[in-house]
Amino acid sequence: MPAQQKKLLFCTAGVLSLACALGTAAAVGTQLWVRGTVLCSTGALLVNASGAELHKFIGDIQYGLFSGQRVRQCGLGGRPFHFSFFPDLLRIIPASIHVSVILFCTVLIVFALVGAGFFMLNAFGSPYETLHGPVGLYLWSFISCSCGCLIMILFSSEVKIHHLSEKIANFKEGTFTFKTHSEQFANSFWTILVCSLVHFLNALLIRFAGFEFPFSKSKDSGTTTGAVDLMY
């Protein structure tokens, strides 16, 4: 492949990696990971609410990795309540999973930046050997993509398996009991998915630039080595 085309591919991959790092950093700081509604089941049962009356007992909830907000409705109007995971909710959430999600987000940002730097080095300078060359480019992309997948898996299990929204809705509630009415992952969660796909795309761009996979061996080299061995 011509050098100019290789530079273009590496520049594209570097810009994509940088955009993923910035996008992940922005996603971590928002409250747009999960949006949903919670039903005040205690209040609804007390008045035997159904149909249109049931909407008076449905509140909203949204949260991210560090903080969030819920609107508590039990037939008396909405009452907003702001909360933070640290240190307020550490006793009721799966803290190890939550901290792991934050840790992998940090690793994703760091390796996306490292990958962007090495893509630019290979675009505008002579490709380095070992970790600075093709092997390193595959490695940074693989680590970033793997971290993105782990973030989605861990956070999904925290929300769906450990019923995170329901635990948050019932935080400091002694009289009323809330149940999850609906919930869906919001923009920041899908940003992580897009970043994972972008890092996978970067690995394909490296291949299109003409680099072989690190673990592939040329058949010619094996044949030549065998011929040399026979000579001796």
mmCIF file of C-alpha atoms in Angstrom:
data_model
loop_
_atom_site.group_PDB
_atom_site.id
_atom_site.type_symbol
_atom_site.label_atom_id
_atom_site.label_comp_id
_atom_site.label_asym_id
_atom_site.label_seq_id
_atom_site.Cartn_x
_atom_site.Cartn_y
_atom_site.Cartn_z
ATOM 1 C CA MET A 1 0.000 0.000 0.000
ATOM 2 C CA PRO A 2 1.344 3.492 -0.813
ATOM 3 C CA ALA A 3 2.764 5.479 2.083
ATOM 4 C CA GLN A 4 0.190 8.260 1.704
ATOM 5 C CA GLN A 5 -2.689 5.821 2.076
ATOM 6 C CA LYS A 6 -1.072 4.284 5.153
ATOM 7 C CA LYS A 7 -0.710 7.732 6.693
ATOM 8 C CA LEU A 8 -4.355 8.456 5.982
ATOM 9 C CA LEU A 9 -5.473 5.185 7.619
ATOM 10 C CA PHE A 10 -3.289 5.743 10.676
ATOM 11 C CA CYS A 11 -4.461 9.346 11.036
ATOM 12 C CA THR A 12 -8.068 8.193 10.815
ATOM 13 C CA ALA A 13 -7.488 5.519 13.451
ATOM 14 C CA GLY A 14 -5.700 8.014 15.698
ATOM 15 C CA VAL A 15 -8.516 10.555 15.460
ATOM 16 C CA LEU A 16 -11.087 7.849 16.183
ATOM 17 C CA SER A 17 -9.125 6.681 19.248
ATOM 18 C CA LEU A 18 -8.847 10.250 20.523
ATOM 19 C CA ALA A 19 -12.585 10.794 19.979
ATOM 20 C CA CYS A 20 -13.324 7.604 21.913
ATOM 21 C CA ALA A 21 -11.152 8.724 24.817
ATOM 22 C CA LEU A 22 -12.903 12.096 24.998
ATOM 23 C CA GLY A 23 -16.335 10.488 24.552
ATOM 24 C CA THR A 24 -15.698 7.984 27.342
ATOM 25 C CA ALA A 25 -14.440 10.731 29.667
ATOM 26 C CA ALA A 26 -17.571 12.767 28.961
ATOM 27 C CA ALA A 27 -19.803 9.723 29.473
ATOM 28 C CA VAL A 28 -18.260 8.925 32.856
ATOM 29 C CA GLY A 29 -19.144 12.364 34.209
ATOM 30 C CA THR A 30 -22.800 12.374 33.157
ATOM 31 C CA GLN A 31 -25.989 10.998 34.719
ATOM 32 C CA LEU A 32 -27.174 9.566 31.400
ATOM 33 C CA TRP A 33 -26.357 5.885 31.889
ATOM 34 C CA VAL A 34 -29.829 4.674 32.893
ATOM 35 C CA ARG A 35 -33.250 6.262 32.621
ATOM 36 C CA GLY A 36 -36.426 4.734 33.929
ATOM 37 C CA THR A 37 -39.627 5.018 35.911
ATOM 38 C CA VAL A 38 -40.489 3.617 39.325
ATOM 39 C CA LEU A 39 -43.913 2.740 40.678
ATOM 40 C CA CYS A 40 -44.904 3.523 44.258
ATOM 41 C CA SER A 41 -46.581 0.159 44.796
ATOM 42 C CA THR A 42 -47.572 0.902 48.401
ATOM 43 C CA GLY A 43 -49.466 4.065 47.488
ATOM 44 C CA ALA A 44 -51.082 2.462 44.443
ATOM 45 C CA LEU A 45 -52.340 -0.472 46.534
ATOM 46 C CA LEU A 46 -53.710 1.816 49.251
ATOM 47 C CA VAL A 47 -56.052 3.618 46.843
ATOM 48 C CA ASN A 48 -56.393 0.685 44.444
ATOM 49 C CA ALA A 49 -55.130 2.868 41.600
ATOM 50 C CA SER A 50 -55.454 1.690 38.010
ATOM 51 C CA GLY A 51 -55.497 3.150 34.524
ATOM 52 C CA ALA A 52 -55.026 6.909 34.441
ATOM 53 C CA GLU A 53 -54.775 7.098 38.245
ATOM 54 C CA LEU A 54 -51.675 4.912 38.155
ATOM 55 C CA HIS A 55 -49.651 7.723 36.540
ATOM 56 C CA LYS A 56 -49.876 9.696 39.783
ATOM 57 C CA PHE A 57 -47.756 6.997 41.438
ATOM 58 C CA ILE A 58 -45.075 6.652 38.755
ATOM 59 C CA GLY A 59 -41.885 8.630 39.311
ATOM 60 C CA ASP A 60 -38.746 9.100 37.229
ATOM 61 C CA ILE A 61 -35.176 8.034 37.885
ATOM 62 C CA GLN A 62 -31.887 8.608 36.090
ATOM 63 C CA TYR A 63 -28.314 8.074 37.177
ATOM 64 C CA GLY A 64 -24.739 7.605 36.056
ATOM 65 C CA LEU A 65 -21.632 6.206 37.704
ATOM 66 C CA PHE A 66 -21.298 8.855 40.407
ATOM 67 C CA SER A 67 -24.659 10.520 40.950
ATOM 68 C CA GLY A 68 -28.261 10.692 39.850
ATOM 69 C CA GLN A 69 -31.751 11.948 40.549
ATOM 70 C CA ARG A 70 -35.088 10.379 41.293
ATOM 71 C CA VAL A 71 -38.543 11.955 41.369
ATOM 72 C CA ARG A 72 -40.658 10.370 44.067
ATOM 73 C CA GLN A 73 -44.388 10.289 43.366
ATOM 74 C CA CYS A 74 -46.910 8.710 45.704
ATOM 75 C CA GLY A 75 -50.053 10.511 44.615
ATOM 76 C CA LEU A 76 -49.009 13.820 46.187
ATOM 77 C CA GLY A 77 -46.949 15.302 43.352
ATOM 78 C CA GLY A 78 -43.321 14.846 42.377
ATOM 79 C CA ARG A 79 -40.577 15.272 44.950
ATOM 80 C CA PRO A 80 -37.065 15.314 43.444
ATOM 81 C CA PHE A 81 -34.211 13.729 45.365
ATOM 82 C CA HIS A 82 -30.548 13.995 44.340
ATOM 83 C CA PHE A 83 -28.079 11.320 45.406
ATOM 84 C CA SER A 84 -24.462 10.279 44.915
ATOM 85 C CA PHE A 85 -23.047 6.781 44.941
ATOM 86 C CA PHE A 86 -20.055 7.783 47.058
ATOM 87 C CA PRO A 87 -20.570 7.543 49.979
ATOM 88 C CA ASP A 88 -24.396 7.552 50.136
ATOM 89 C CA LEU A 89 -25.257 4.330 48.290
ATOM 90 C CA LEU A 90 -22.200 2.176 49.002
ATOM 91 C CA ARG A 91 -24.135 0.080 51.531
ATOM 92 C CA ILE A 92 -26.915 -0.939 49.150
ATOM 93 C CA ILE A 93 -25.196 -1.304 45.767
ATOM 94 C CA PRO A 94 -22.756 -4.025 44.605
ATOM 95 C CA ALA A 95 -19.770 -1.806 45.342
ATOM 96 C CA SER A 96 -17.138 -4.145 43.850
ATOM 97 C CA ILE A 97 -18.902 -4.229 40.477
ATOM 98 C CA HIS A 98 -19.529 -0.489 40.489
ATOM 99 C CA VAL A 99 -15.906 0.329 41.297
ATOM 100 C CA SER A 100 -14.769 -2.139 38.605
ATOM 101 C CA VAL A 101 -16.881 -0.313 36.015
ATOM 102 C CA ILE A 102 -15.256 2.998 36.957
ATOM 103 C CA LEU A 103 -11.797 1.379 36.903
ATOM 104 C CA PHE A 104 -12.298 -0.106 33.433
ATOM 105 C CA CYS A 105 -13.587 3.263 32.203
ATOM 106 C CA THR A 106 -10.327 4.817 33.383
ATOM 107 C CA VAL A 107 -8.283 2.092 31.675
ATOM 108 C CA LEU A 108 -10.286 2.578 28.477
ATOM 109 C CA ILE A 109 -9.569 6.314 28.461
ATOM 110 C CA VAL A 110 -5.843 5.798 29.115
ATOM 111 C CA PHE A 111 -5.317 3.136 26.449
ATOM 112 C CA ALA A 112 -7.423 5.005 23.911
ATOM 113 C CA LEU A 113 -5.116 8.000 24.383
ATOM 114 C CA VAL A 114 -2.027 5.783 24.177
ATOM 115 C CA GLY A 115 -3.383 4.166 21.022
ATOM 116 C CA ALA A 116 -4.105 7.563 19.467
ATOM 117 C CA GLY A 117 -0.537 8.667 20.176
ATOM 118 C CA PHE A 118 1.043 5.590 18.616
ATOM 119 C CA PHE A 119 -1.236 5.768 15.584
ATOM 120 C CA MET A 120 0.007 9.302 14.978
ATOM 121 C CA LEU A 121 3.633 8.210 15.504
ATOM 122 C CA ASN A 122 3.223 5.529 12.861
ATOM 123 C CA ALA A 123 1.497 7.998 10.525
ATOM 124 C CA PHE A 124 4.063 10.814 10.630
ATOM 125 C CA GLY A 125 7.244 8.984 11.588
ATOM 126 C CA SER A 126 9.030 5.746 10.931
ATOM 127 C CA PRO A 127 7.120 2.826 12.488
ATOM 128 C CA TYR A 128 8.776 1.743 15.711
ATOM 129 C CA GLU A 129 9.527 -1.855 16.509
ATOM 130 C CA THR A 130 7.921 -4.126 19.128
ATOM 131 C CA LEU A 131 5.207 -2.320 21.091
ATOM 132 C CA HIS A 132 5.512 0.860 19.023
ATOM 133 C CA GLY A 133 4.813 -0.905 15.762
ATOM 134 C CA PRO A 134 2.068 -3.184 14.427
ATOM 135 C CA VAL A 135 2.025 -5.416 17.526
ATOM 136 C CA GLY A 136 1.521 -2.428 19.768
ATOM 137 C CA LEU A 137 -1.259 -1.002 17.611
ATOM 138 C CA TYR A 138 -3.136 -4.288 17.740
ATOM 139 C CA LEU A 139 -2.508 -4.471 21.497
ATOM 140 C CA TRP A 140 -3.833 -0.993 22.309
ATOM 141 C CA SER A 141 -6.920 -1.551 20.162
ATOM 142 C CA PHE A 142 -7.575 -4.975 21.702
ATOM 143 C CA ILE A 143 -7.225 -3.723 25.275
ATOM 144 C CA SER A 144 -9.505 -0.740 24.631
ATOM 145 C CA CYS A 145 -12.139 -2.874 22.924
ATOM 146 C CA SER A 146 -11.997 -5.467 25.726
ATOM 147 C CA CYS A 147 -12.386 -2.790 28.406
ATOM 148 C CA GLY A 148 -15.440 -1.378 26.618
ATOM 149 C CA CYS A 149 -17.031 -4.835 26.489
ATOM 150 C CA LEU A 150 -16.289 -5.458 30.178
ATOM 151 C CA ILE A 151 -17.813 -2.098 31.122
ATOM 152 C CA MET A 152 -21.057 -2.946 29.340
ATOM 153 C CA ILE A 153 -21.223 -6.465 30.775
ATOM 154 C CA LEU A 154 -20.519 -5.405 34.356
ATOM 155 C CA PHE A 155 -22.831 -2.399 34.312
ATOM 156 C CA SER A 156 -25.624 -4.395 32.661
ATOM 157 C CA SER A 157 -25.345 -7.074 35.337
ATOM 158 C CA GLU A 158 -25.376 -4.406 38.040
ATOM 159 C CA VAL A 159 -28.561 -2.871 36.651
ATOM 160 C CA LYS A 160 -30.457 -5.966 35.545
ATOM 161 C CA ILE A 161 -29.273 -8.780 37.825
ATOM 162 C CA HIS A 162 -28.723 -6.772 41.011
ATOM 163 C CA HIS A 163 -31.777 -4.508 40.389
ATOM 164 C CA LEU A 164 -29.824 -1.295 40.884
ATOM 165 C CA SER A 165 -32.698 1.028 39.943
ATOM 166 C CA GLU A 166 -35.005 -0.564 42.496
ATOM 167 C CA LYS A 167 -32.382 -0.336 45.246
ATOM 168 C CA ILE A 168 -31.850 3.354 44.498
ATOM 169 C CA ALA A 169 -35.591 4.025 44.399
ATOM 170 C CA ASN A 170 -36.036 2.460 47.863
ATOM 171 C CA PHE A 171 -33.045 4.244 49.384
ATOM 172 C CA LYS A 172 -34.070 5.863 52.697
ATOM 173 C CA GLU A 173 -37.707 4.842 52.211
ATOM 174 C CA GLY A 174 -39.280 3.419 55.329
ATOM 175 C CA THR A 175 -42.993 3.688 54.549
ATOM 176 C CA PHE A 176 -43.357 3.319 50.801
ATOM 177 C CA THR A 177 -42.036 0.564 48.559
ATOM 178 C CA PHE A 178 -41.012 1.292 44.983
ATOM 179 C CA LYS A 179 -40.737 -1.152 42.111
ATOM 180 C CA THR A 180 -39.091 -0.646 38.741
ATOM 181 C CA HIS A 181 -41.778 0.168 36.197
ATOM 182 C CA SER A 182 -39.475 0.624 33.189
ATOM 183 C CA GLU A 183 -35.792 1.239 32.588
ATOM 184 C CA GLN A 184 -33.500 1.591 29.604
ATOM 185 C CA PHE A 185 -29.867 2.360 29.048
ATOM 186 C CA ALA A 186 -29.235 5.961 28.043
ATOM 187 C CA ASN A 187 -26.744 7.816 25.840
ATOM 188 C CA SER A 188 -23.593 7.358 27.915
ATOM 189 C CA PHE A 189 -23.960 3.569 27.988
ATOM 190 C CA TRP A 190 -24.340 3.429 24.212
ATOM 191 C CA THR A 191 -21.318 5.708 23.860
ATOM 192 C CA ILE A 192 -19.225 2.925 25.411
ATOM 193 C CA LEU A 193 -20.650 0.471 22.876
ATOM 194 C CA VAL A 194 -19.758 2.790 19.992
ATOM 195 C CA CYS A 195 -16.226 3.218 21.373
ATOM 196 C CA SER A 196 -15.769 -0.554 21.553
ATOM 197 C CA LEU A 197 -16.848 -0.924 17.933
ATOM 198 C CA VAL A 198 -14.515 1.904 16.900
ATOM 199 C CA HIS A 199 -11.515 0.192 18.495
ATOM 200 C CA PHE A 200 -12.435 -3.011 16.673
ATOM 201 C CA LEU A 201 -12.598 -0.957 13.473
ATOM 202 C CA ASN A 202 -9.124 0.418 14.214
ATOM 203 C CA ALA A 203 -7.759 -3.142 14.246
ATOM 204 C CA LEU A 204 -9.223 -3.634 10.767
ATOM 205 C CA LEU A 205 -7.630 -0.377 9.601
ATOM 206 C CA ILE A 206 -4.235 -1.661 10.760
ATOM 207 C CA ARG A 207 -4.793 -4.797 8.694
ATOM 208 C CA PHE A 208 -5.847 -2.781 5.654
ATOM 209 C CA ALA A 209 -2.661 -0.732 5.983
ATOM 210 C CA GLY A 210 -0.712 -3.861 5.074
ATOM 211 C CA PHE A 211 0.421 -5.131 8.478
ATOM 212 C CA GLU A 212 0.100 -8.824 9.204
ATOM 213 C CA PHE A 213 -1.379 -10.012 12.474
ATOM 214 C CA PRO A 214 1.321 -10.410 15.164
ATOM 215 C CA PHE A 215 0.794 -14.172 15.433
ATOM 216 C CA SER A 216 0.799 -14.884 11.672
ATOM 217 C CA LYS A 217 3.892 -16.345 10.028
ATOM 218 C CA SER A 218 4.879 -16.243 6.426
ATOM 219 C CA LYS A 219 4.982 -19.583 4.632
ATOM 220 C CA ASP A 220 7.983 -18.461 2.614
ATOM 221 C CA SER A 221 10.066 -17.925 5.745
ATOM 222 C CA GLY A 222 9.259 -21.423 6.959
ATOM 223 C CA THR A 223 10.168 -22.922 3.571
ATOM 224 C CA THR A 224 13.432 -21.010 3.414
ATOM 225 C CA THR A 225 14.392 -22.092 6.920
ATOM 226 C CA GLY A 226 13.687 -25.709 6.074
ATOM 227 C CA ALA A 227 15.851 -25.508 2.956
ATOM 228 C CA VAL A 228 18.734 -24.014 4.936
ATOM 229 C CA ASP A 229 18.451 -26.768 7.529
ATOM 230 C CA LEU A 230 18.657 -29.417 4.775
ATOM 231 C CA MET A 231 21.846 -27.842 3.443
ATOM 232 C CA TYR A 232 23.527 -28.409 6.776
#
